Coordinates of N, CA and C in Angstrom, one line a residue:
X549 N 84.5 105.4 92.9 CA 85.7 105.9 93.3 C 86.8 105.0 92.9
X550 N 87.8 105.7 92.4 CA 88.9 104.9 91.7 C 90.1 104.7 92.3
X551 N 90.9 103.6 92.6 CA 92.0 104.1 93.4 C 93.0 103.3 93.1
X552 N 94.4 103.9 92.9 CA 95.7 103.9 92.2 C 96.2 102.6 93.0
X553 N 97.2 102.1 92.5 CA 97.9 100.7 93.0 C 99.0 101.6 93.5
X554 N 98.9 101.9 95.2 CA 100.0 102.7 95.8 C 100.1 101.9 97.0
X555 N 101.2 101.5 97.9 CA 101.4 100.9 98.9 C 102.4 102.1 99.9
X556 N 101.4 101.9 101.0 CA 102.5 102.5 102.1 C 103.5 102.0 102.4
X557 N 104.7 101.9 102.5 CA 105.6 101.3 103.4 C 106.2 102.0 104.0
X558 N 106.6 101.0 105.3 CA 107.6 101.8 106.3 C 109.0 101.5 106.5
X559 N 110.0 102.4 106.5 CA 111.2 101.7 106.0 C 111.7 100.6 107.4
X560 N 112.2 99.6 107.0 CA 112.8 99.0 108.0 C 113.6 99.1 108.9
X561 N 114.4 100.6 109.0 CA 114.9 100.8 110.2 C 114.1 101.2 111.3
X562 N 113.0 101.1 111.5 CA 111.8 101.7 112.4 C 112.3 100.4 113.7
X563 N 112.4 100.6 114.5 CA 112.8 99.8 115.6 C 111.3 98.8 115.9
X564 N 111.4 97.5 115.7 CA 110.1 96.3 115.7 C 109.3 96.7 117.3
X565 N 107.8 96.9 116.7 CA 107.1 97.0 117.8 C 107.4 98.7 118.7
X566 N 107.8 99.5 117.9 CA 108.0 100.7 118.9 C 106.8 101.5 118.6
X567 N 106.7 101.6 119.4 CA 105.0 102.6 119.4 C 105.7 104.1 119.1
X568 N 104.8 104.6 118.1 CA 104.6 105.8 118.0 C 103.9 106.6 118.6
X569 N 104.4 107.8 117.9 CA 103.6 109.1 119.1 C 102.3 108.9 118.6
X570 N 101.3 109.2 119.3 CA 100.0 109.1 118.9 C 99.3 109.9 117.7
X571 N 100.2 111.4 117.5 CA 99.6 111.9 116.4 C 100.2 111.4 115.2
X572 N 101.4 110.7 115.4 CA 102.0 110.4 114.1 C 101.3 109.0 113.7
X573 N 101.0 108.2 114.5 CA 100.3 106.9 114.3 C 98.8 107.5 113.5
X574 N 98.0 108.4 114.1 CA 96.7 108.6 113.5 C 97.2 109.1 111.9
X575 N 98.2 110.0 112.3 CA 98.5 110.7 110.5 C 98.7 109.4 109.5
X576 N 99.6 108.2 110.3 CA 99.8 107.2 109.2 C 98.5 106.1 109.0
X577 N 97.6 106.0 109.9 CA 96.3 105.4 109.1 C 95.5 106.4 108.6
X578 N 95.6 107.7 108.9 CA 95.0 108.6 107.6 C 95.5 108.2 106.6
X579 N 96.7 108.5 106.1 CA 97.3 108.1 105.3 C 97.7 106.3 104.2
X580 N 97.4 105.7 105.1 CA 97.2 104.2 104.8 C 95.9 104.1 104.3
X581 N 94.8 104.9 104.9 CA 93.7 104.4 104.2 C 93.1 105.2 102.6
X582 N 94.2 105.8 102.3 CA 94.1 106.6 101.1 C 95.4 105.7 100.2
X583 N 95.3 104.8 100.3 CA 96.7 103.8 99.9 C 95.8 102.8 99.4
X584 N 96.3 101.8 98.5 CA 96.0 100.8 97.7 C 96.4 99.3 98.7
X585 N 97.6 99.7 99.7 CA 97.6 98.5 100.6 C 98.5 99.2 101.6
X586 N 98.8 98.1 102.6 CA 99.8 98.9 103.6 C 100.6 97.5 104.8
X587 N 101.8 98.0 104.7 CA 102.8 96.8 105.0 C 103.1 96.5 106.2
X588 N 103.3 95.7 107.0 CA 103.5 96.2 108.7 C 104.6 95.5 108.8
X589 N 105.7 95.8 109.1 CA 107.2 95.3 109.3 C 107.5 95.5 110.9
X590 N 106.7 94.4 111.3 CA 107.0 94.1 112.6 C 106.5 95.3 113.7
X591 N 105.6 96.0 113.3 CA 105.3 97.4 113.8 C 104.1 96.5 115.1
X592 N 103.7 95.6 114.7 CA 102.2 94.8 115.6 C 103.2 93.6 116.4
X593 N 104.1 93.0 115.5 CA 104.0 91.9 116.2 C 105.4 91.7 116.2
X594 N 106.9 91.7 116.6 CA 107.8 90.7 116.3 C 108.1 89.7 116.0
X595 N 108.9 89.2 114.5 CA 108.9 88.6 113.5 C 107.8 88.1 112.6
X596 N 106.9 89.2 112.7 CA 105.0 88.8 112.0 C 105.6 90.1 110.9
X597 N 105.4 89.8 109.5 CA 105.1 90.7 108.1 C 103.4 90.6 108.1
X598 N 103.1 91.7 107.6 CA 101.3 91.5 106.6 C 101.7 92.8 105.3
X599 N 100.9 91.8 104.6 CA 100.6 92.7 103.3 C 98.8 92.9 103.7
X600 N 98.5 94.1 103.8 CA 97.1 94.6 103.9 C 96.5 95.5 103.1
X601 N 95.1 95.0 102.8 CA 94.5 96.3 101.4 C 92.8 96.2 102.2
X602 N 92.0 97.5 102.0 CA 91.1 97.7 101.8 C 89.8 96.9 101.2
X603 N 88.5 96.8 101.7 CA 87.6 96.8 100.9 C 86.8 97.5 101.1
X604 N 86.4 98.4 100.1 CA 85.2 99.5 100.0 C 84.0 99.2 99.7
X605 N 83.1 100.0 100.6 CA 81.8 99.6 99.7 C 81.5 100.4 98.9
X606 N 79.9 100.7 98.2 CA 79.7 101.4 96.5 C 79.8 103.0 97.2
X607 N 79.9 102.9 98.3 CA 80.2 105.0 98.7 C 81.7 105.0 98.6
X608 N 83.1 103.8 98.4 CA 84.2 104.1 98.8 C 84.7 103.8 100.3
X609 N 83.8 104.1 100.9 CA 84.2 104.0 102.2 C 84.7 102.6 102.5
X610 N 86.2 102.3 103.6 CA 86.2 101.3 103.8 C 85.5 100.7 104.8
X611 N 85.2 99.5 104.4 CA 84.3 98.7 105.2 C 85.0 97.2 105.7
X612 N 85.9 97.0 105.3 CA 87.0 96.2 105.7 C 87.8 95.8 105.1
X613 N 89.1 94.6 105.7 CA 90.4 94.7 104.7 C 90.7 93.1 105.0
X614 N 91.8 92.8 103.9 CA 92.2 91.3 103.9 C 93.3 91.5 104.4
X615 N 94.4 90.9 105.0 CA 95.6 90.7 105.6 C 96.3 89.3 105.4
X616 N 97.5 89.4 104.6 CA 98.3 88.4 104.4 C 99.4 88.5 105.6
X617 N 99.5 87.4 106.5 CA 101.0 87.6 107.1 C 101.7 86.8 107.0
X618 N 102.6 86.4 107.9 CA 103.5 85.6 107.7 C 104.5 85.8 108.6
X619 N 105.4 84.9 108.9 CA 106.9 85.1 109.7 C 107.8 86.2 108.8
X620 N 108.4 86.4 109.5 CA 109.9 87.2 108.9 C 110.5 86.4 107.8
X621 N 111.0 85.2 108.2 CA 111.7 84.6 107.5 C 111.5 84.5 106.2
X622 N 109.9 84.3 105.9 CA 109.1 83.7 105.0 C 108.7 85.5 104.3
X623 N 109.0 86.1 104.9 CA 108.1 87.6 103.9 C 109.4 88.4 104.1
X624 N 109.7 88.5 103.3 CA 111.1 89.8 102.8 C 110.3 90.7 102.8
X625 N 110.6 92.0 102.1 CA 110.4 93.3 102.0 C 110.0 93.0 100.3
X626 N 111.4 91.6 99.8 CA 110.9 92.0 98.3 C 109.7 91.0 98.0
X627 N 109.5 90.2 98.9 CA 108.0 89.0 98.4 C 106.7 90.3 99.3
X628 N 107.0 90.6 100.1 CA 105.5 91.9 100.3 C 105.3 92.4 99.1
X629 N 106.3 93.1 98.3 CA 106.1 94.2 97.0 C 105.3 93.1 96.3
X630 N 105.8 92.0 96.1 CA 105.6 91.0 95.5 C 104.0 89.9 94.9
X631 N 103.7 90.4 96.5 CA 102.5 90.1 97.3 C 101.4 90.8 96.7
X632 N 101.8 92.2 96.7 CA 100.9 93.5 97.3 C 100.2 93.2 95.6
X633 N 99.8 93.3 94.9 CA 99.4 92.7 93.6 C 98.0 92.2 93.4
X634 N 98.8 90.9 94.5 CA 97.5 89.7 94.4 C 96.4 90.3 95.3
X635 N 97.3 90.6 96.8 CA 96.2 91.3 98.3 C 95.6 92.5 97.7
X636 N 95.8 93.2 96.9 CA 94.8 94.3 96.0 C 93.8 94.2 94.9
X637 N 94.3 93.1 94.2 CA 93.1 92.3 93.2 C 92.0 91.5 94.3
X638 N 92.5 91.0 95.0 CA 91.5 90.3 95.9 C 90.8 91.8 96.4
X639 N 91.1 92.5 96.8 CA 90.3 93.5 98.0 C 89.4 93.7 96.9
X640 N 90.1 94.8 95.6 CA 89.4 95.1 94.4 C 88.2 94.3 94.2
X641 N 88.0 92.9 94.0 CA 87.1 92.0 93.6 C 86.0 92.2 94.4
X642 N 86.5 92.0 95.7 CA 85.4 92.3 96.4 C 84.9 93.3 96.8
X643 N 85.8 94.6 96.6 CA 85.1 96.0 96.9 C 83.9 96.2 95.4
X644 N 84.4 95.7 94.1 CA 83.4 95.4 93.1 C 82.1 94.9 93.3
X645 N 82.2 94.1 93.8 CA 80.7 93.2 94.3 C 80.1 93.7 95.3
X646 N 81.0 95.2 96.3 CA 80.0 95.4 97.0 C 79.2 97.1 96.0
X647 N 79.9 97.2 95.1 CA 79.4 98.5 94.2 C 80.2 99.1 94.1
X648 N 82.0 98.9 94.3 CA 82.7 100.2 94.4 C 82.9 100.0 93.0
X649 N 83.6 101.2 92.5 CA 84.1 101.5 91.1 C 85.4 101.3 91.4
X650 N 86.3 100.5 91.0 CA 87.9 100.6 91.1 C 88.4 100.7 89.7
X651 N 89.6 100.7 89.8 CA 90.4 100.8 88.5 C 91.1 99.3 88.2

């Protein structure tokens, strides 16, 4: 299974830490896990960024993920994009060795 270098993001005016409605939360990890990586801007933690990607095993399925974080200060919006590159070659590498087919 092959999968495109696409990142979810969420725009920054989302208020840090506000919980969503429950169906809209499940729709966006539907949606994140059909994503190449996915960003959290303070949605988990105040002043905590992650750049997060997938690792699949040889069915696709994910089977776990890597997570870069960091402070606010230290992770803009433009070093995540930045990021998201390297946190997807790494997942990639190892979704490889477990049998996935990536691109």
């Amino acid at each position: 299974m092959a999968h495109a270098m696409q990142c979810c993001f969420k725009p920054s005016s989302n208020a840090p830490c506000a919980l969503p409605d429950w169906s809209d939360y499940r729709a966006g990890l539907r949606q994140s896990g059909l994503m190449s990586c996915a960003f959290d801007l303070e949605e988990n933690e105040p002043g905590i960024r992650c750049v997060a990607a997938p690792i699949r095993d040889a069915g696709g399925k994910v089977v776990a993920a890597v997570s870069l974080a960091s402070a606010t200060i230290y992770m803009s919006e433009i070093r995540m994009h930045e990021l998201a590159p390297s946190v997807v070659a790494t997942t990639q590498a190892v979704s490889r060795e477990l049998g996935c087919v990536v691109s």
